[in-house]
CSV table of C-alpha atoms in Angstrom, one decimal:
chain,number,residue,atom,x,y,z
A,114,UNK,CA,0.0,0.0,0.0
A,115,UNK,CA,3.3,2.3,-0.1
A,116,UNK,CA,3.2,5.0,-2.8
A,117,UNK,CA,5.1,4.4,-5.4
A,118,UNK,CA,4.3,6.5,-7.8
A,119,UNK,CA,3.1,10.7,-7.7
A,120,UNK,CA,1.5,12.3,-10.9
A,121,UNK,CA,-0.1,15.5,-10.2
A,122,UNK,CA,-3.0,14.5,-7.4
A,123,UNK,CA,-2.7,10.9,-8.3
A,124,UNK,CA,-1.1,8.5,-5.8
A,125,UNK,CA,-0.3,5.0,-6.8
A,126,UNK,CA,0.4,2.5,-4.6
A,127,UNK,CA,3.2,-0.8,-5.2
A,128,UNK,CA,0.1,-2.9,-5.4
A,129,UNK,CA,-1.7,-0.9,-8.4
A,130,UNK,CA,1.5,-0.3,-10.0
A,131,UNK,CA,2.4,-4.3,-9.7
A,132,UNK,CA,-1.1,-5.5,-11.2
A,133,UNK,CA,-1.1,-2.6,-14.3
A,134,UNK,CA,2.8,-3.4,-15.1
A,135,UNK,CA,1.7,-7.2,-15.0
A,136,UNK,CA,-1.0,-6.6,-16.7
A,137,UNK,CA,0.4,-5.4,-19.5
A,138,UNK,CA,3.7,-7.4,-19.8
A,139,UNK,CA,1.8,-10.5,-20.5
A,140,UNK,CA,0.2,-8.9,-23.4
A,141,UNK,CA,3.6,-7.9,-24.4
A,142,UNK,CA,4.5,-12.0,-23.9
A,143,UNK,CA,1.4,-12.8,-26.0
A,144,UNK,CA,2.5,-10.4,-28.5
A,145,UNK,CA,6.2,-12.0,-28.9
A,146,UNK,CA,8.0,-9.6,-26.8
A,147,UNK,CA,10.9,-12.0,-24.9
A,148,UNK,CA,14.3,-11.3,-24.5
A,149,UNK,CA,16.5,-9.2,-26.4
A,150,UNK,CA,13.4,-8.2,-28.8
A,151,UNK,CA,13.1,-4.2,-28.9
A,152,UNK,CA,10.2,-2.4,-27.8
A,153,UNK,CA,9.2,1.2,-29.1
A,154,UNK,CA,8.0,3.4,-26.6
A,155,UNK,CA,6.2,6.0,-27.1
A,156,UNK,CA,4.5,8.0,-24.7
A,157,UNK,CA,4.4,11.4,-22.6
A,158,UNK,CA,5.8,11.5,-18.9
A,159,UNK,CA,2.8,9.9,-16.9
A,160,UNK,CA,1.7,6.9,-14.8
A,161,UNK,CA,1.6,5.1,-18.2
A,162,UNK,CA,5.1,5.7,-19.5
A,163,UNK,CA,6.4,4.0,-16.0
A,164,UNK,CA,4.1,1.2,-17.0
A,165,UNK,CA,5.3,1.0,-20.4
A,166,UNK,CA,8.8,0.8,-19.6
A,167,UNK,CA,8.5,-1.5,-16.1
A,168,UNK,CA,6.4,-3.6,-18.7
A,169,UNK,CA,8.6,-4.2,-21.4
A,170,UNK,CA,11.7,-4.9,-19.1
A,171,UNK,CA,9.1,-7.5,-16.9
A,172,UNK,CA,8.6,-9.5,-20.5
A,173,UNK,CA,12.2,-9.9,-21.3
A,174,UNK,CA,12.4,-7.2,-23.7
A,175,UNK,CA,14.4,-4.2,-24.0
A,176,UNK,CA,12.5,-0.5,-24.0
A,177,UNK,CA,13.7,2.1,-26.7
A,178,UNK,CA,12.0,5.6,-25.9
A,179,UNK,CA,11.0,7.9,-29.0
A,180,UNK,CA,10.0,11.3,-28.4
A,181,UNK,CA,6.9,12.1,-29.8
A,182,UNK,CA,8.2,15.2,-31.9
A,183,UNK,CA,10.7,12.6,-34.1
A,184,UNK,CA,10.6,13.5,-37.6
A,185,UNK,CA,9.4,10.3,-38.9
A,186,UNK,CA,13.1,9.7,-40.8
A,187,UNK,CA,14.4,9.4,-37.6
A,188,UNK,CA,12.0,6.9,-36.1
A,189,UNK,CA,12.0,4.8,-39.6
A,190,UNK,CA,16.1,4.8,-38.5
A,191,UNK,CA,16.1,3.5,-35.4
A,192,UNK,CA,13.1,0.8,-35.8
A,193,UNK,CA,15.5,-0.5,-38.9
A,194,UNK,CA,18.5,-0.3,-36.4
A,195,UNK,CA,16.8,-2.3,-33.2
A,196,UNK,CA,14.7,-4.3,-35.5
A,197,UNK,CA,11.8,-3.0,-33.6
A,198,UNK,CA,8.5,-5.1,-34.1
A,199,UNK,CA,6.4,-4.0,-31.1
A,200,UNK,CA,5.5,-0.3,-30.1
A,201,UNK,CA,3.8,0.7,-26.7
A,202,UNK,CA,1.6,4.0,-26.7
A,203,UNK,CA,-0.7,6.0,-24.1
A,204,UNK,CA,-4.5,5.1,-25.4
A,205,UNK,CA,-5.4,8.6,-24.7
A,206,UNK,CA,-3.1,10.1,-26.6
A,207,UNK,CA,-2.4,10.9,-30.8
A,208,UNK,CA,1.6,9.0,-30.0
A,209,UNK,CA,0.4,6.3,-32.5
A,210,UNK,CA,0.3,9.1,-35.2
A,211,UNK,CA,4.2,9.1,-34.9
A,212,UNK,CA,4.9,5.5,-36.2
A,213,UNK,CA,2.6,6.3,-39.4
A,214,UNK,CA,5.1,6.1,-42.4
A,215,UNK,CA,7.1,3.5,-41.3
A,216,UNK,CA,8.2,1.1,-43.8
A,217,UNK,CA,7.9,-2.6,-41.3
A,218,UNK,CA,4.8,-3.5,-39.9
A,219,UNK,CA,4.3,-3.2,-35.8
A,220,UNK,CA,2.5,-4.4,-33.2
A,221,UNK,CA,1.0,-1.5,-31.3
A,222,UNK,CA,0.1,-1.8,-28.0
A,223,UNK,CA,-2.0,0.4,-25.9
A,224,UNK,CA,-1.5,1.1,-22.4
A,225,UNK,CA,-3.9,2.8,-19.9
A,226,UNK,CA,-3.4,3.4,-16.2
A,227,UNK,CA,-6.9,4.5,-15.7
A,228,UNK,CA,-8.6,1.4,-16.2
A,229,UNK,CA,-10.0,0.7,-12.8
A,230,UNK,CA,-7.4,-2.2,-11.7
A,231,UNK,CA,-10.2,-4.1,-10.4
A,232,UNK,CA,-11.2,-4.7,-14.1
A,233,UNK,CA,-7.5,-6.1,-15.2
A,234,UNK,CA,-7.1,-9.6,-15.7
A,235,UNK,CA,-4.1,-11.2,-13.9
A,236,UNK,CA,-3.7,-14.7,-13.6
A,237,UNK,CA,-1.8,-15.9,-10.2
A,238,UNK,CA,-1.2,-19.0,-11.7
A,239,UNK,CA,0.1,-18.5,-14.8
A,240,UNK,CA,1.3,-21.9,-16.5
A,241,UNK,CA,3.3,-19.9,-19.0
A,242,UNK,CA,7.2,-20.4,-19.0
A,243,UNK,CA,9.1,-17.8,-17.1
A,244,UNK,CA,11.2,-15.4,-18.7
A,245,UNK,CA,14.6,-16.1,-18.1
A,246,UNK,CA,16.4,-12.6,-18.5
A,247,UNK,CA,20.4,-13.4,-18.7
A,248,UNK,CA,22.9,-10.7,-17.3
A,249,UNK,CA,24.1,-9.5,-21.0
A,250,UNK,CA,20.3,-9.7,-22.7
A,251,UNK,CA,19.8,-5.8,-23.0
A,252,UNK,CA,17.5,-3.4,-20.7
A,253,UNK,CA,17.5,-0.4,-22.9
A,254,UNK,CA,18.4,1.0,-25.8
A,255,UNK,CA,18.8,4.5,-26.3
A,256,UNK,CA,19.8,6.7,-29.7
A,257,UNK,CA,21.8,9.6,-29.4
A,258,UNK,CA,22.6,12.4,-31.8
A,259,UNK,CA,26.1,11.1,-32.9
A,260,UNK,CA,29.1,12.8,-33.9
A,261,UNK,CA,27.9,13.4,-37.3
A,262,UNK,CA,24.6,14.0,-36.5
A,263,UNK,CA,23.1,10.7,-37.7
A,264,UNK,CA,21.6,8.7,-34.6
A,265,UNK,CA,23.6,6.3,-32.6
A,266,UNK,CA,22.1,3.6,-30.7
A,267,UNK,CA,23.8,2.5,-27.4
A,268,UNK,CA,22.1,-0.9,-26.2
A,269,UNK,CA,22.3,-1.1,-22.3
A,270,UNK,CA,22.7,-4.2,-20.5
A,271,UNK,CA,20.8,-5.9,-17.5
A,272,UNK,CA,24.2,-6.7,-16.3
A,273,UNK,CA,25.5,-3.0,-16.4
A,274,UNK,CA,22.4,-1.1,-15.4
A,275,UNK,CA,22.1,-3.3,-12.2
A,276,UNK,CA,25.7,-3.0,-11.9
A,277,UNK,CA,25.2,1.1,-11.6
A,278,UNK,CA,21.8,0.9,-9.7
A,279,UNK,CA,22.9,-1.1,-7.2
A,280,UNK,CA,26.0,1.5,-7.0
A,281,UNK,CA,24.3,4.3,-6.5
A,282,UNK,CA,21.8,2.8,-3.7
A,283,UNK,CA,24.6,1.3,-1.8
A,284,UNK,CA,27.0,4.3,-2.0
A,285,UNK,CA,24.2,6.9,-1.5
A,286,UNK,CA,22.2,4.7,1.6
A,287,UNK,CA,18.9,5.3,-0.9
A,288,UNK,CA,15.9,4.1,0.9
A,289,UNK,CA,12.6,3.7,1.3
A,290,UNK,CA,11.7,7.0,3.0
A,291,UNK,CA,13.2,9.0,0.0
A,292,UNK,CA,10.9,11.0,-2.9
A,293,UNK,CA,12.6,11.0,-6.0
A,294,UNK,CA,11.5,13.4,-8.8
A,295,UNK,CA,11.4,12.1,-12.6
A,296,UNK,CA,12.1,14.9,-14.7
A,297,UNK,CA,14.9,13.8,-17.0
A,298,UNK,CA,13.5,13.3,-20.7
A,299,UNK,CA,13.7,9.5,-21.4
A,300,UNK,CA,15.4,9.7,-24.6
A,301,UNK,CA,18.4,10.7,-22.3
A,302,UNK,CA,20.5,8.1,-20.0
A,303,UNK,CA,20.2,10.2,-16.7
A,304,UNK,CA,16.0,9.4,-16.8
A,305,UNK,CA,17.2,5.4,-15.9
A,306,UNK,CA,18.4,5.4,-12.7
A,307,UNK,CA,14.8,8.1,-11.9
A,308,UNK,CA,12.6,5.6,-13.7
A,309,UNK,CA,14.0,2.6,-11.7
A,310,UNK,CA,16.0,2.9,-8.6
A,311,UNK,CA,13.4,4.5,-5.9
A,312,UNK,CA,11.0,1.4,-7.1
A,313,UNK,CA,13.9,-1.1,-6.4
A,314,UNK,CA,13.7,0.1,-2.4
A,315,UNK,CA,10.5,1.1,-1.8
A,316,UNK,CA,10.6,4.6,-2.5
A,317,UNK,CA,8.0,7.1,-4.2
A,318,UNK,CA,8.9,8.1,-7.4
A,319,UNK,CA,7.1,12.3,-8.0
A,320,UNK,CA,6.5,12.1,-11.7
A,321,UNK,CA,7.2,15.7,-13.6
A,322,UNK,CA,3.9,16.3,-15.4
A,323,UNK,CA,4.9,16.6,-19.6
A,324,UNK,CA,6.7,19.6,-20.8
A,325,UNK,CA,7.0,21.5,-17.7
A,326,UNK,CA,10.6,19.3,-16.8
A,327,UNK,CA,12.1,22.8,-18.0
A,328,UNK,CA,10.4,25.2,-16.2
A,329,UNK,CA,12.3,26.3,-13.0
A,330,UNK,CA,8.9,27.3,-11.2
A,331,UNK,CA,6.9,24.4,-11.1
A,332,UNK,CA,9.9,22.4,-10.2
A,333,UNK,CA,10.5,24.4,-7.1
A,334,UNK,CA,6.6,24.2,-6.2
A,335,UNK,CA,6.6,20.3,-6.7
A,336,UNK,CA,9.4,19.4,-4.8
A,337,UNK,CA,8.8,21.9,-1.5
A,338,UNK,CA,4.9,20.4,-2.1
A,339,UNK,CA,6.2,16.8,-2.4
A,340,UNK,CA,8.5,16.9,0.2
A,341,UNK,CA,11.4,15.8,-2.5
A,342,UNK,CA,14.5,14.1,-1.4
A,343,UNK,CA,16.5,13.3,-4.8
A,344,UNK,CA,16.8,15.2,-7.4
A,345,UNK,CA,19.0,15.6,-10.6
A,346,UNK,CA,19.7,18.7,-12.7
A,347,UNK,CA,21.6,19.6,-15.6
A,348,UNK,CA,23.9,22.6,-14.3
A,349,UNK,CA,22.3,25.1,-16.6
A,350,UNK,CA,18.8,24.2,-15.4
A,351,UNK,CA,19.9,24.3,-11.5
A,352,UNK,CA,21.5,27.8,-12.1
A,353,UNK,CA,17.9,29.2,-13.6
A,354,UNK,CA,16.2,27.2,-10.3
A,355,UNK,CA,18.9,28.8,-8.2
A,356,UNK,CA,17.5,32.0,-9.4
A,357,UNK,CA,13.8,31.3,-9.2
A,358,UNK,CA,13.7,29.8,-5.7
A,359,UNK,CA,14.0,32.4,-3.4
A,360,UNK,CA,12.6,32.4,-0.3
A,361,UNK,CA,11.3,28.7,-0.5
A,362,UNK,CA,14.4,27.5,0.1
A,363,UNK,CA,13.2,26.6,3.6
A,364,UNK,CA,10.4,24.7,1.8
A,365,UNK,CA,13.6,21.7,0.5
A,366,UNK,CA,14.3,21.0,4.0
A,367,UNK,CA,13.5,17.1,2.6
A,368,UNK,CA,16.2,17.5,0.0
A,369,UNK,CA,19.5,15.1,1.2
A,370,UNK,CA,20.4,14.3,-2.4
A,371,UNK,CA,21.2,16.9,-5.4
A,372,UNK,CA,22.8,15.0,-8.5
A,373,UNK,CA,24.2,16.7,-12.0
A,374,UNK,CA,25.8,15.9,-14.9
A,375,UNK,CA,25.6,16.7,-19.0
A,376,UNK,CA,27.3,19.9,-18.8
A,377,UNK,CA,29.9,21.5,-16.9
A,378,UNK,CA,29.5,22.7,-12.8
A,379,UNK,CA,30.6,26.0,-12.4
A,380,UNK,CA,31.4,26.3,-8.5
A,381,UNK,CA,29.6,29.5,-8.5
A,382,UNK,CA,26.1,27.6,-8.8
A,383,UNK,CA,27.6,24.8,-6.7
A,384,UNK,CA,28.6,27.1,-3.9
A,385,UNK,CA,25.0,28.4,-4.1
A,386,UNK,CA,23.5,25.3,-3.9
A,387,UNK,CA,25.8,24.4,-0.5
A,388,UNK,CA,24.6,27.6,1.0
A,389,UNK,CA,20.8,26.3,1.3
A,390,UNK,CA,21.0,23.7,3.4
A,391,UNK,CA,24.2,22.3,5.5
A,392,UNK,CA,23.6,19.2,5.3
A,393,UNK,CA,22.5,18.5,1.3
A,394,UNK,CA,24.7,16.5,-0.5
A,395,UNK,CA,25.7,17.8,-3.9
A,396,UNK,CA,27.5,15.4,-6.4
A,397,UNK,CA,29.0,15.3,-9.6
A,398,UNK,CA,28.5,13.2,-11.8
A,399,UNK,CA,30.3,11.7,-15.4
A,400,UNK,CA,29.9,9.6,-18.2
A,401,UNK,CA,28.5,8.3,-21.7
A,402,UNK,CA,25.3,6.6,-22.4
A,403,UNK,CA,27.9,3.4,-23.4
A,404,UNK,CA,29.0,3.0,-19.8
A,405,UNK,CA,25.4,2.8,-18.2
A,406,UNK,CA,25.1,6.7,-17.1
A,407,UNK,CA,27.9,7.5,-15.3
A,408,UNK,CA,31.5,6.6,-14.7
A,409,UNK,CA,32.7,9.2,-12.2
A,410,UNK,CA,31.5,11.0,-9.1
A,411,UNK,CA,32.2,13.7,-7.0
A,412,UNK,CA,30.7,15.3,-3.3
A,413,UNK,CA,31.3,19.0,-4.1
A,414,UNK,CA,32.6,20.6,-1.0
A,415,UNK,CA,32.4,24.1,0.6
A,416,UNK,CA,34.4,26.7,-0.8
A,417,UNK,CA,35.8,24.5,-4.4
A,418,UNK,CA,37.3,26.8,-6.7
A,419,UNK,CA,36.6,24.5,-9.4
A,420,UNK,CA,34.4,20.9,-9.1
A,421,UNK,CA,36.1,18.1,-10.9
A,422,UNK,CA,34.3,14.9,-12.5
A,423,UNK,CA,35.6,12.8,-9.4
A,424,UNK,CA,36.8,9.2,-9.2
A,425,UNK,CA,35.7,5.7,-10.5
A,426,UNK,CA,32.0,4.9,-9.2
């Protein structure tokens, strides 16, 4: 009955969100989906994006997120490139427009969390096989812009994600009292650890409502109304919430954990961020998508000159 997910005024508890992801990963079983077979995922930040992507991963298969303002070249490229035969969309929203055009046939699926759960059927005794999902079968696959500009795909392992999840809760004590907030866009590597490390310990995960991840404002208003805990920004964003914040500081007294990485820390922002609360960790972070997120870390401490990409995680 613990919440594990926040959208707007919605709560959902571990139990709701068991039964929907369930729910839908055996249609994705029925439909083929095992493991190593890629999975299209289209749909806004919401209850059903976590479903979509806790689904596909349940059934063996690996999730690939498309944003939903692709130009359709780019989404013809990276269906060819995964071999995609299976898409996942939100069936109250237009996403299914987006794969229109493509040149191989796919199975769509819809997803909707506001069927009432009572309604889905999910058998306790299912005589199906289990999936058996093997350390090196991939978990994701995302497509970044490339060096050229062309899209590059970087295909994630179970054995590597878990590797850096499992990292991050240890080194960081993560646990089941914390909030995380999801903001990070899914197409980008950062939004992995958000969409599955706070539902690996119990946590709640605070769910950014679509389009508004950039706006300083209504971040600062969710997490001093959510009581947040864990947070990520990209340096340029957390020097525009530095800015906006103001006297609500005292409203982040939940915040321990402040993460960021994609763009250079300048200390000055860093040095801001230290002077809120005492006791708020503020860390660094490096790496490519190739190497699972990150690959170095670094505390920032009071009064750095300079904040360096740290150590080995």
């Amino acid at each position: 009955d613990s919440v594990a997910l926040i959208f707007g005024a919605r709560r959902v508890s571990y139990a709701e969100f068991g039964i929907r992801v369930n729910e839908l990963a055996r249609r994705l079983r029925a439909a083929g989906v095992g493991p190593d077979v890629a999975v299209l995922v289209a749909i806004p930040r919401s209850v059903e994006l976590l479903v979509a992507v806790h689904a596909v991963v349940m059934a063996g298969g690996h999730y690939v997120p498309v944003d939903l303002d692709t130009p359709i070249d780019r989404v013809r490229y990276m269906a060819e490139v995964v071999g995609a035969g299976h898409a996942v969309v939100d069936a109250h929203d237009t996403a299914a427009e987006v794969f229109d055009g493509l040149d191989r046939p796919l199975t769509v699926l819809q997803v909707d969390a506001e069927t009432p759960v009572e309604s889905l059927t999910v058998a306790a005794d299912d005589d199906s096989a289990p999936v058996v999902v093997r350390p090196d079968d991939a978990a994701y696959t995302l497509f970044t812009s490339g060096s050229t500009g062309r899209p590059k795909g970087v295909t994630v392992s179970h054995r590597a994600i878990v590797n850096r999840l499992e990292w991050m809760r240890e080194w960081y004590s993560v646990k089941e009292s914390d909030v995380f907030l999801q903001k990070t866009p899914v197409t980008f590597d950062v939004s992995v650890w958000e969409l599955f490390l706070p539902l690996t310990v119990g946590a709640s995960l605070v769910v950014a409502e679509p389009d508004r991840h950039g706006d300083p404002g209504y971040l600062a208003e969710v997490m001093v109304g959510e009581r947040v805990s864990v947070v990520h920004f990209v340096p340029s964003m957390l020097a525009a919430f530095v800015d906006v914040l103001g006297d609500r500081v005292g409203g982040l007294s939940g915040l321990r954990l402040m993460f960021t990485s994609g763009e250079a820390l300048t200390a000055s922002v860093a040095q801001s961020v230290l002077g809120w609360l005492p006791e708020l960790g503020l860390h660094n972070l490096y790496g490519p998508t190739e190497a699972a997120v990150d690959v170095t870390a670094h505390r920032v401490c009071v009064g750095e000159t300079s904040v360096p990409i740290g150590v080995p995680v």
